[in-house]
Tab-separated table of C-alpha atoms in Angstrom:
chain	number	residue	atom	x	y	z
A	140	MET	CA	-84.629	-43.978	-8.842
A	141	LYS	CA	-82.219	-44.375	-11.763
A	142	SER	CA	-84.906	-43.799	-14.374
A	143	GLU	CA	-86.275	-40.797	-12.509
A	144	ILE	CA	-82.816	-39.208	-12.382
A	145	ILE	CA	-82.453	-39.686	-16.160
A	146	GLN	CA	-85.909	-38.189	-16.780
A	147	ASN	CA	-85.115	-35.097	-14.722
A	148	LEU	CA	-81.597	-34.278	-15.907
A	149	LYS	CA	-82.804	-30.804	-16.880
A	150	ASN	CA	-85.013	-30.356	-13.821
A	151	PRO	CA	-82.858	-29.334	-10.815
A	152	GLU	CA	-85.877	-28.887	-8.533
A	153	GLN	CA	-87.046	-32.474	-9.078
A	154	LEU	CA	-83.493	-33.782	-8.654
A	155	GLU	CA	-83.338	-32.049	-5.280
A	156	LYS	CA	-86.646	-33.678	-4.272
A	157	LEU	CA	-85.354	-37.090	-5.315
A	158	TYR	CA	-82.176	-36.516	-3.338
A	159	ARG	CA	-84.088	-35.551	-0.197
A	160	SER	CA	-86.533	-38.449	-0.515
A	161	ASN	CA	-83.752	-41.063	-0.308
A	162	THR	CA	-80.251	-39.654	-0.027
A	163	THR	CA	-78.400	-43.003	0.096
A	164	LEU	CA	-80.203	-44.523	-2.891
A	165	PHE	CA	-79.889	-41.313	-4.907
A	166	LYS	CA	-76.125	-41.208	-4.388
A	167	LYS	CA	-75.746	-44.881	-5.288
A	168	GLU	CA	-77.744	-44.584	-8.537
A	169	PHE	CA	-76.194	-41.262	-9.444
A	170	ASN	CA	-72.659	-42.661	-9.179
A	171	ALA	CA	-73.703	-45.578	-11.378
A	172	LEU	CA	-75.004	-43.133	-14.025
A	173	TRP	CA	-72.168	-40.626	-13.767
A	174	PRO	CA	-69.700	-42.233	-16.257
A	175	GLU	CA	-72.401	-42.198	-18.942
A	176	TYR	CA	-73.625	-38.644	-18.291
A	177	SER	CA	-70.411	-36.941	-17.148
A	178	GLU	CA	-70.716	-34.293	-19.897
A	179	GLU	CA	-74.062	-33.109	-18.524
A	180	ALA	CA	-73.390	-29.677	-16.952
A	181	SER	CA	-76.108	-29.930	-14.287
A	182	LEU	CA	-74.839	-33.319	-13.120
A	183	GLN	CA	-71.284	-32.059	-12.770
A	184	PHE	CA	-72.529	-29.953	-9.898
A	185	TRP	CA	-74.227	-32.968	-8.326
A	186	ASN	CA	-71.067	-35.019	-8.700
A	187	GLN	CA	-69.098	-32.439	-6.739
A	188	ARG	CA	-71.845	-32.188	-4.139
A	189	LEU	CA	-72.150	-35.919	-3.561
A	190	ASN	CA	-68.518	-36.952	-3.890
A	191	TYR	CA	-66.619	-33.975	-2.564
A	192	ALA	CA	-63.839	-35.216	-0.305
A	193	ALA	CA	-63.514	-32.958	2.709
A	194	GLU	CA	-60.014	-32.008	3.669
A	195	PRO	CA	-58.645	-34.219	6.457
A	196	ILE	CA	-57.813	-32.710	9.831
A	197	SER	CA	-54.401	-31.111	9.553
A	198	LEU	CA	-51.774	-31.147	12.275
A	199	GLY	CA	-49.594	-28.696	10.390
A	200	ALA	CA	-46.000	-28.813	9.271
A	201	LYS	CA	-43.211	-30.253	11.404
A	202	ASN	CA	-41.768	-26.859	12.338
A	203	GLU	CA	-45.211	-25.674	13.486
A	204	LEU	CA	-45.682	-28.733	15.672
A	205	VAL	CA	-42.239	-28.223	17.180
A	206	PHE	CA	-43.031	-24.578	17.937
A	207	ILE	CA	-46.358	-25.474	19.557
A	208	ALA	CA	-44.663	-28.215	21.582
A	209	ILE	CA	-42.080	-25.696	22.840
A	210	LEU	CA	-44.844	-23.247	23.842
A	211	GLY	CA	-46.731	-26.039	25.617
A	212	VAL	CA	-43.617	-27.183	27.517
A	213	ILE	CA	-42.821	-23.629	28.671
A	214	ALA	CA	-46.440	-23.065	29.766
A	215	ALA	CA	-46.362	-26.376	31.651
A	216	PHE	CA	-43.068	-25.402	33.306
A	217	ILE	CA	-44.544	-22.097	34.529
A	218	SER	CA	-47.507	-23.972	35.988
A	219	GLN	CA	-45.078	-26.258	37.859
A	220	ILE	CA	-43.056	-23.453	39.469
A	221	PRO	CA	-44.903	-23.762	42.826
A	222	ASN	CA	-44.099	-27.492	42.970
A	223	LEU	CA	-40.506	-27.104	41.815
A	224	PHE	CA	-39.623	-24.219	44.157
A	225	ASP	CA	-41.954	-25.018	47.065
A	226	LEU	CA	-44.114	-21.904	46.703
A	227	GLU	CA	-47.649	-21.319	47.933
A	228	GLN	CA	-49.806	-22.402	44.991
A	229	ASP	CA	-52.796	-20.154	45.676
A	230	THR	CA	-50.637	-17.040	45.956
A	231	PHE	CA	-48.571	-17.920	42.880
A	232	PHE	CA	-51.517	-18.636	40.606
A	233	GLN	CA	-53.469	-15.632	41.881
A	234	ARG	CA	-50.732	-13.428	40.459
A	235	ASN	CA	-49.405	-15.496	37.565
A	236	ILE	CA	-52.208	-17.625	36.105
A	237	SER	CA	-52.606	-15.315	33.094
A	238	PHE	CA	-48.903	-15.753	32.195
A	239	VAL	CA	-49.582	-19.454	31.627
A	240	VAL	CA	-52.063	-18.727	28.831
A	241	PHE	CA	-52.108	-15.366	27.062
A	242	PRO	CA	-48.398	-14.769	26.287
A	243	PHE	CA	-48.237	-18.119	24.496
A	244	LEU	CA	-51.418	-17.522	22.504
A	245	ALA	CA	-49.922	-14.158	21.511
A	246	ALA	CA	-46.553	-15.781	20.704
A	247	TYR	CA	-48.211	-18.152	18.245
A	248	PHE	CA	-49.792	-15.339	16.209
A	249	ILE	CA	-46.625	-13.239	16.364
A	250	TRP	CA	-44.682	-16.198	14.981
A	251	LYS	CA	-47.361	-17.131	12.445
A	252	GLN	CA	-47.646	-13.583	11.057
A	253	GLU	CA	-43.866	-13.060	11.169
A	254	PHE	CA	-43.928	-9.829	13.139
A	255	PRO	CA	-40.809	-7.693	12.654
A	256	ILE	CA	-38.661	-7.058	15.709
A	257	ASN	CA	-39.941	-3.512	16.202
A	258	LYS	CA	-43.512	-4.820	16.559
A	259	ILE	CA	-42.513	-7.527	19.033
A	260	VAL	CA	-40.933	-5.045	21.446
A	261	LEU	CA	-44.277	-3.647	22.674
A	262	PRO	CA	-46.031	-6.929	23.635
A	263	LEU	CA	-42.812	-8.403	25.011
A	264	GLY	CA	-42.118	-5.273	27.058
A	265	ILE	CA	-45.638	-5.222	28.526
A	266	CYS	CA	-45.439	-8.920	29.429
A	267	LEU	CA	-42.042	-8.578	31.121
A	268	PHE	CA	-43.065	-5.427	32.966
A	269	SER	CA	-46.319	-7.063	34.104
A	270	VAL	CA	-44.674	-10.207	35.449
A	271	VAL	CA	-42.097	-8.202	37.387
A	272	TYR	CA	-44.634	-5.657	38.626
A	273	ILE	CA	-47.283	-8.100	39.837
A	274	ASN	CA	-44.751	-10.264	41.686
A	275	LEU	CA	-43.011	-7.302	43.336
A	276	LEU	CA	-46.241	-6.007	44.847
A	277	PRO	CA	-46.206	-6.416	48.653
A	278	TYR	CA	-47.537	-9.702	49.988
A	279	THR	CA	-49.697	-7.935	52.554
A	280	SER	CA	-52.937	-9.540	53.616
A	281	PRO	CA	-55.646	-8.521	53.194
A	282	SER	CA	-55.054	-5.999	50.393
A	283	ASP	CA	-58.031	-5.214	48.185
A	284	SER	CA	-56.032	-3.074	45.752
A	285	ILE	CA	-53.493	-5.861	45.132
A	286	VAL	CA	-56.228	-8.467	44.700
A	287	LEU	CA	-57.899	-6.150	42.188
A	288	ALA	CA	-54.593	-5.802	40.330
A	289	CYS	CA	-54.344	-9.593	40.092
A	290	ILE	CA	-57.949	-9.856	38.848
A	291	HIS	CA	-57.487	-7.205	36.139
A	292	LEU	CA	-54.038	-8.310	34.952
A	293	PRO	CA	-55.426	-11.100	32.702
A	294	LEU	CA	-57.384	-8.486	30.742
A	295	ILE	CA	-54.152	-6.601	30.019
A	296	LEU	CA	-52.443	-9.770	28.780
A	297	TRP	CA	-55.621	-10.598	26.835
A	298	SER	CA	-55.055	-7.268	25.060
A	299	ILE	CA	-51.558	-8.461	24.087
A	300	TRP	CA	-53.146	-11.555	22.551
A	301	ALA	CA	-55.570	-9.281	20.662
A	302	TYR	CA	-52.649	-7.171	19.418
A	303	ALA	CA	-50.858	-10.265	18.143
A	304	PHE	CA	-54.001	-11.595	16.464
A	305	MET	CA	-55.002	-8.358	14.731
A	306	GLY	CA	-51.595	-7.046	13.783
A	307	GLU	CA	-51.984	-3.919	11.676
A	308	GLY	CA	-55.766	-3.897	12.151
A	309	LEU	CA	-55.718	-3.423	15.922
A	310	LEU	CA	-56.937	0.177	15.849
A	311	THR	CA	-58.653	0.398	12.461
A	312	ASN	CA	-60.008	-2.988	11.401
A	313	THR	CA	-63.389	-3.603	13.056
A	314	ASN	CA	-63.845	-6.892	11.203
A	315	LYS	CA	-60.636	-8.209	12.743
A	316	ARG	CA	-61.942	-7.421	16.223
A	317	ILE	CA	-65.189	-9.258	15.490
A	318	GLU	CA	-63.201	-12.207	14.151
A	319	PHE	CA	-61.181	-12.153	17.373
A	320	LEU	CA	-64.390	-12.352	19.421
A	321	ARG	CA	-65.551	-15.333	17.383
A	322	LEU	CA	-62.250	-17.051	18.070
A	323	HIS	CA	-63.146	-17.086	21.776
A	324	GLY	CA	-66.264	-19.162	21.134
A	325	ASP	CA	-64.433	-21.625	18.908
A	326	LEU	CA	-61.570	-21.886	21.393
A	327	LEU	CA	-63.973	-22.526	24.265
A	328	VAL	CA	-65.603	-25.389	22.351
A	329	MET	CA	-62.252	-26.865	21.297
A	330	CYS	CA	-60.837	-26.688	24.832
A	331	ALA	CA	-63.970	-28.384	26.177
A	332	ILE	CA	-63.473	-31.235	23.692
A	333	ILE	CA	-59.799	-31.591	24.620
A	334	LEU	CA	-60.591	-31.537	28.350
A	335	LEU	CA	-63.332	-34.160	27.962
A	336	SER	CA	-60.884	-36.378	26.078
A	337	GLY	CA	-58.231	-35.728	28.720
A	338	GLY	CA	-60.696	-36.570	31.465
A	339	LEU	CA	-61.488	-39.905	29.829
A	340	PHE	CA	-57.778	-40.657	29.402
A	341	THR	CA	-57.164	-39.743	33.061
A	342	ALA	CA	-59.911	-42.054	34.309
A	343	ILE	CA	-58.557	-44.962	32.239
A	344	SER	CA	-54.943	-44.312	33.277
A	345	LEU	CA	-55.688	-44.089	36.990
A	346	GLY	CA	-57.853	-47.195	36.776
A	347	LEU	CA	-55.133	-49.215	35.047
A	348	PHE	CA	-52.487	-48.224	37.604
A	349	GLU	CA	-54.892	-48.987	40.442
A	350	ILE	CA	-55.307	-52.510	39.091
A	351	ILE	CA	-51.578	-53.133	39.513
A	352	SER	CA	-51.659	-51.535	43.009
A	353	LEU	CA	-49.775	-48.346	42.117
A	354	ASP	CA	-51.268	-45.139	43.502
A	355	ILE	CA	-50.278	-42.319	41.144
A	356	LYS	CA	-53.157	-39.955	41.925
A	357	GLU	CA	-51.075	-37.350	43.761
A	358	PHE	CA	-48.285	-37.334	41.163
A	359	TYR	CA	-50.755	-37.346	38.281
A	360	GLY	CA	-52.785	-34.499	39.770
A	361	LYS	CA	-49.791	-32.282	40.589
A	362	TYR	CA	-47.828	-32.740	37.390
A	363	VAL	CA	-49.791	-34.322	34.539
A	364	ILE	CA	-53.185	-32.657	35.037
A	365	VAL	CA	-51.812	-29.201	35.861
A	366	SER	CA	-49.397	-29.333	32.915
A	367	GLY	CA	-52.138	-30.590	30.614
A	368	LEU	CA	-54.494	-27.787	31.637
A	369	SER	CA	-51.750	-25.258	30.912
A	370	ALA	CA	-51.152	-26.579	27.396
A	371	THR	CA	-54.841	-27.012	26.495
A	372	PRO	CA	-55.545	-23.431	25.250
A	373	ILE	CA	-52.335	-23.470	23.189
A	374	LEU	CA	-53.222	-26.765	21.544
A	375	GLY	CA	-56.875	-25.778	21.076
A	376	ASN	CA	-55.975	-22.495	19.406
A	377	TYR	CA	-53.478	-24.234	17.119
A	378	LEU	CA	-56.015	-26.861	15.983
A	379	ILE	CA	-58.550	-24.124	15.206
A	380	GLN	CA	-56.047	-22.149	13.147
A	381	LYS	CA	-55.008	-25.209	11.155
A	382	ASN	CA	-58.604	-26.482	10.763
A	383	PRO	CA	-60.932	-23.426	10.669
A	384	THR	CA	-64.036	-25.512	9.869
A	385	LEU	CA	-63.510	-27.905	12.772
A	386	VAL	CA	-65.862	-26.216	15.257
A	387	LYS	CA	-67.173	-23.223	13.289
A	388	ASN	CA	-70.743	-24.603	13.259
A	389	VAL	CA	-70.794	-25.497	16.950
A	390	SER	CA	-70.282	-22.015	18.416
A	391	PRO	CA	-73.296	-20.415	16.656
A	392	ILE	CA	-75.536	-23.273	17.791
A	393	ILE	CA	-74.403	-22.835	21.402
A	394	ALA	CA	-75.032	-19.080	21.154
A	395	LYS	CA	-78.528	-19.657	19.743
A	396	ILE	CA	-79.370	-22.149	22.495
A	397	PHE	CA	-78.033	-20.215	25.467
A	398	THR	CA	-79.241	-16.732	24.510
A	399	PRO	CA	-82.981	-17.509	24.983
A	400	VAL	CA	-82.200	-19.684	28.008
A	401	VAL	CA	-80.302	-16.849	29.702
A	402	PHE	CA	-83.043	-14.370	28.772
A	403	VAL	CA	-85.692	-16.494	30.512
A	404	PHE	CA	-83.393	-17.169	33.481
A	405	LEU	CA	-82.566	-13.487	33.938
A	406	PHE	CA	-86.232	-12.502	33.755
A	407	ILE	CA	-87.208	-15.111	36.364
A	408	TYR	CA	-84.220	-14.163	38.520
A	409	LEU	CA	-85.250	-10.505	38.688
A	410	ILE	CA	-88.782	-11.497	39.716
A	411	ALA	CA	-87.417	-13.936	42.316
A	412	MET	CA	-85.114	-11.229	43.683
A	413	VAL	CA	-88.075	-8.932	44.304
A	414	TYR	CA	-90.138	-11.780	45.780
A	415	THR	CA	-87.429	-12.927	48.231
A	416	GLY	CA	-86.555	-9.393	49.298
A	417	LYS	CA	-82.862	-9.899	48.596
A	418	ASP	CA	-81.069	-6.777	47.484
A	419	PRO	CA	-77.483	-5.819	46.644
A	420	TYR	CA	-77.655	-2.570	48.619
A	421	THR	CA	-76.905	-4.026	52.034
A	422	ASN	CA	-75.696	-7.544	51.167
A	423	ARG	CA	-72.078	-7.391	49.950
A	424	GLU	CA	-71.869	-11.048	48.888
A	425	PHE	CA	-75.094	-10.738	46.923
A	426	LEU	CA	-73.723	-7.666	45.144
A	427	LEU	CA	-70.584	-9.579	44.126
A	428	ILE	CA	-72.653	-12.459	42.740
A	429	PHE	CA	-74.935	-9.944	41.044
A	430	ASN	CA	-71.966	-8.348	39.308
A	431	GLY	CA	-70.594	-11.741	38.313
A	432	LEU	CA	-73.963	-12.512	36.701
A	433	LEU	CA	-73.833	-9.170	34.902
A	434	VAL	CA	-70.348	-9.797	33.464
A	435	GLY	CA	-71.342	-13.290	32.327
A	436	VAL	CA	-74.482	-12.101	30.553
A	437	MET	CA	-72.585	-9.210	28.965
A	438	ALA	CA	-69.986	-11.660	27.620
A	439	LEU	CA	-72.779	-13.830	26.189
A	440	ILE	CA	-74.313	-10.800	24.447
A	441	LEU	CA	-70.963	-9.837	22.901
A	442	PHE	CA	-70.323	-13.361	21.691
A	443	SER	CA	-73.900	-13.874	20.432
A	444	VAL	CA	-73.789	-10.634	18.447
A	445	ALA	CA	-70.494	-11.661	16.846
A	446	GLU	CA	-72.024	-15.001	15.827
A	447	ALA	CA	-75.452	-13.653	14.805
A	448	GLU	CA	-73.803	-11.284	12.319
A	449	LYS	CA	-73.073	-14.311	10.114
A	450	SER	CA	-76.764	-15.216	9.931
A	451	GLU	CA	-78.593	-14.444	6.714
A	452	SER	CA	-81.810	-13.522	8.535
A	453	PRO	CA	-80.921	-12.384	12.051
A	454	THR	CA	-84.346	-10.842	12.814
A	455	TYR	CA	-85.118	-13.353	15.558
A	456	GLN	CA	-81.644	-12.966	17.090
A	457	THR	CA	-81.941	-9.185	16.882
A	458	TRP	CA	-85.127	-9.023	18.934
A	459	LEU	CA	-83.903	-11.651	21.382
A	460	LEU	CA	-80.587	-9.884	21.922
A	461	LEU	CA	-82.403	-6.553	22.235
A	462	GLY	CA	-84.575	-8.039	24.971
A	463	LEU	CA	-81.581	-9.575	26.718
A	464	SER	CA	-79.710	-6.265	26.475
A	465	ALA	CA	-82.679	-4.425	27.979
A	466	LEU	CA	-82.875	-6.865	30.900
A	467	THR	CA	-79.131	-6.622	31.433
A	468	ILE	CA	-79.375	-2.818	31.455
A	469	VAL	CA	-81.919	-3.163	34.264
A	470	VAL	CA	-79.568	-5.489	36.160
A	471	ASN	CA	-76.681	-3.097	35.560
A	472	GLY	CA	-78.763	-0.144	36.723
A	473	ILE	CA	-79.543	-1.947	39.976
A	474	ALA	CA	-75.854	-2.812	40.440
A	475	LEU	CA	-74.805	0.796	39.753
A	476	SER	CA	-77.308	2.205	42.222
A	477	ALA	CA	-76.286	-0.393	44.823
A	478	ILE	CA	-72.571	0.352	44.618
A	479	SER	CA	-73.261	4.104	44.601
A	480	PHE	CA	-75.354	3.653	47.732
A	481	ARG	CA	-72.571	1.702	49.432
A	482	ILE	CA	-70.001	4.396	48.564
A	483	ILE	CA	-72.248	7.169	49.941
A	484	GLU	CA	-73.150	5.171	53.028
A	485	TRP	CA	-69.793	3.595	53.946
A	486	GLY	CA	-67.173	5.534	51.996
A	487	ILE	CA	-64.635	4.853	49.270
A	488	THR	CA	-62.680	1.604	49.051
A	489	PRO	CA	-60.660	0.081	46.164
A	490	ASN	CA	-63.305	-2.611	45.612
A	491	ARG	CA	-66.190	-0.146	45.429
A	492	ILE	CA	-64.432	2.186	43.001
A	493	ALA	CA	-63.372	-0.748	40.799
A	494	VAL	CA	-66.885	-2.188	40.741
A	495	LEU	CA	-68.405	1.257	40.106
A	496	GLY	CA	-66.036	1.909	37.190
A	497	SER	CA	-66.574	-1.536	35.669
A	498	ASN	CA	-70.346	-1.292	35.964
A	499	LEU	CA	-70.361	2.175	34.466
A	500	LEU	CA	-68.308	1.027	31.456
A	501	ILE	CA	-70.554	-1.998	30.924
A	502	PHE	CA	-73.677	0.175	31.315
A	503	ILE	CA	-72.515	2.597	28.597
A	504	HIS	CA	-71.523	-0.315	26.353
A	505	LEU	CA	-74.912	-1.966	26.823
A	506	LEU	CA	-76.695	1.257	25.918
A	507	LEU	CA	-74.664	1.524	22.711
A	508	VAL	CA	-75.348	-2.114	21.824
A	509	ALA	CA	-79.067	-1.807	22.625
A	510	LYS	CA	-79.307	1.360	20.502
A	511	SER	CA	-77.658	-0.454	17.584
A	512	LEU	CA	-79.949	-3.465	18.008
A	513	LEU	CA	-83.000	-1.210	18.075
A	514	LYS	CA	-81.961	0.453	14.812
A	515	THR	CA	-81.341	-2.942	13.267
A	516	SER	CA	-84.743	-4.265	14.376
A	517	GLN	CA	-86.362	-1.221	12.734
A	518	GLY	CA	-84.507	-1.805	9.483
A	519	LYS	CA	-82.463	1.403	9.794
A	520	SER	CA	-79.135	-0.445	9.778
A	521	ASP	CA	-77.742	-3.940	9.338
A	522	PHE	CA	-76.320	-6.321	11.913
A	523	HIS	CA	-72.767	-5.359	11.084
A	524	PHE	CA	-73.488	-1.992	12.698
A	525	VAL	CA	-74.280	-3.811	15.977
A	526	ALA	CA	-71.067	-5.817	15.811
A	527	LYS	CA	-69.172	-2.627	15.086
A	528	SER	CA	-70.617	-0.939	18.186
A	529	ILE	CA	-69.255	-3.832	20.227
A	530	ALA	CA	-65.841	-4.062	18.623
A	531	GLN	CA	-65.016	-0.351	18.801
A	532	TYR	CA	-65.615	-0.250	22.565
A	533	LEU	CA	-63.348	-3.160	23.559
A	534	PRO	CA	-60.107	-1.149	24.063
A	535	ILE	CA	-61.821	0.894	26.789
A	536	TYR	CA	-61.978	-2.216	29.004
A	537	SER	CA	-58.234	-2.706	28.546
A	538	ILE	CA	-57.542	0.906	29.539
A	539	TRP	CA	-59.667	0.535	32.671
A	540	ALA	CA	-57.929	-2.750	33.533
A	541	ALA	CA	-54.539	-1.007	33.253
A	542	ILE	CA	-55.723	1.763	35.595
A	543	VAL	CA	-56.948	-0.718	38.205
A	544	CYS	CA	-53.875	-2.923	37.891
A	545	PHE	CA	-51.092	-0.344	37.837
A	546	ILE	CA	-52.542	2.751	39.510
A	547	PHE	CA	-54.974	1.529	42.171
A	548	PRO	CA	-52.307	-0.150	44.371
A	549	LEU	CA	-50.316	3.104	44.415
A	550	ILE	CA	-53.323	5.366	45.042
A	551	PHE	CA	-54.617	3.196	47.876
A	552	GLN	CA	-51.107	2.491	49.231
A	553	PHE	CA	-51.367	-1.279	48.696
A	554	LYS	CA	-54.370	-1.497	51.052
């Protein structure tokens, strides 16, 4: 190997072949030769390639760690309010779960980007107004309009997180919006890793205490696990920001794996639906599940497009996403016709109007995305145009969420 390296100092193609034939031996012999041939320009590149020391995982400066710890403690405290003040947990978290996550993710980016006071007023005002508003709504049961407000509130606070992340580029910078979408995939992967580690730690801890005949399951579940779950997104986001390369290669792989899987599943599901005779027109529960499937697939399309844009040759992804978009448009069309049928047949309710509006927004968005994908597949535009068609539409969902959250309960008199 050593002699072959010397013979091919001016032949980069052959050096690459030697490297691939036996990576370990090549590196060993190259390092032995390096002191003698360090002036050789072509080998300087190989020296960097073989001996580059990757940056270690960073935990950040002391003041950053302190700030993150404070955010985590406050989030954990909010999650413990039902236990500390003897409140009904289901009711509390139904209305306040989003306040455990999104304000603190937003606070990190506001602090990191050193927002001036005048730019903090808006997100802070919306958060304070939202927490007061949602908890002052009547505790009447059942109330579809109030439940809908609770369901749509996280999307409003998600918008605050987006505002904090994008800063000046909220309304104008499409690339920032796409970057924000990619953050979701990375954060999902990081949180999964943290939760798996936490699960292992929990199993070991409970086992050790059980050995010494101390039952801490109830205490551990109520305080440690709940608090840990609350702090997980904050910690995950922080690790990603301090170590951008930590999971950047995992998210695209997941997108590439799940996109074809979901395409096949959705195709089979539509055939099975026809075969079994199930339909969302008369079966309310089936319609709800159908819409849940639609939202999940739509989210996958948005995320996959954001990741596929980084690919050098996204032709395969383009056609696959175009096919998935087309199938999802079919699913959305069925859902739209079903909810329209239910409104005509049984009248207007908060749930039906909310589902109709959401489906209509998603349907229009899917058409725009599919149109962009079609142009890209025909070579009339690049993949950035597809990502742009996704990013520009996102604020519309926030506007609709605000309407459902703040106006629906008043229109329908909290029913």
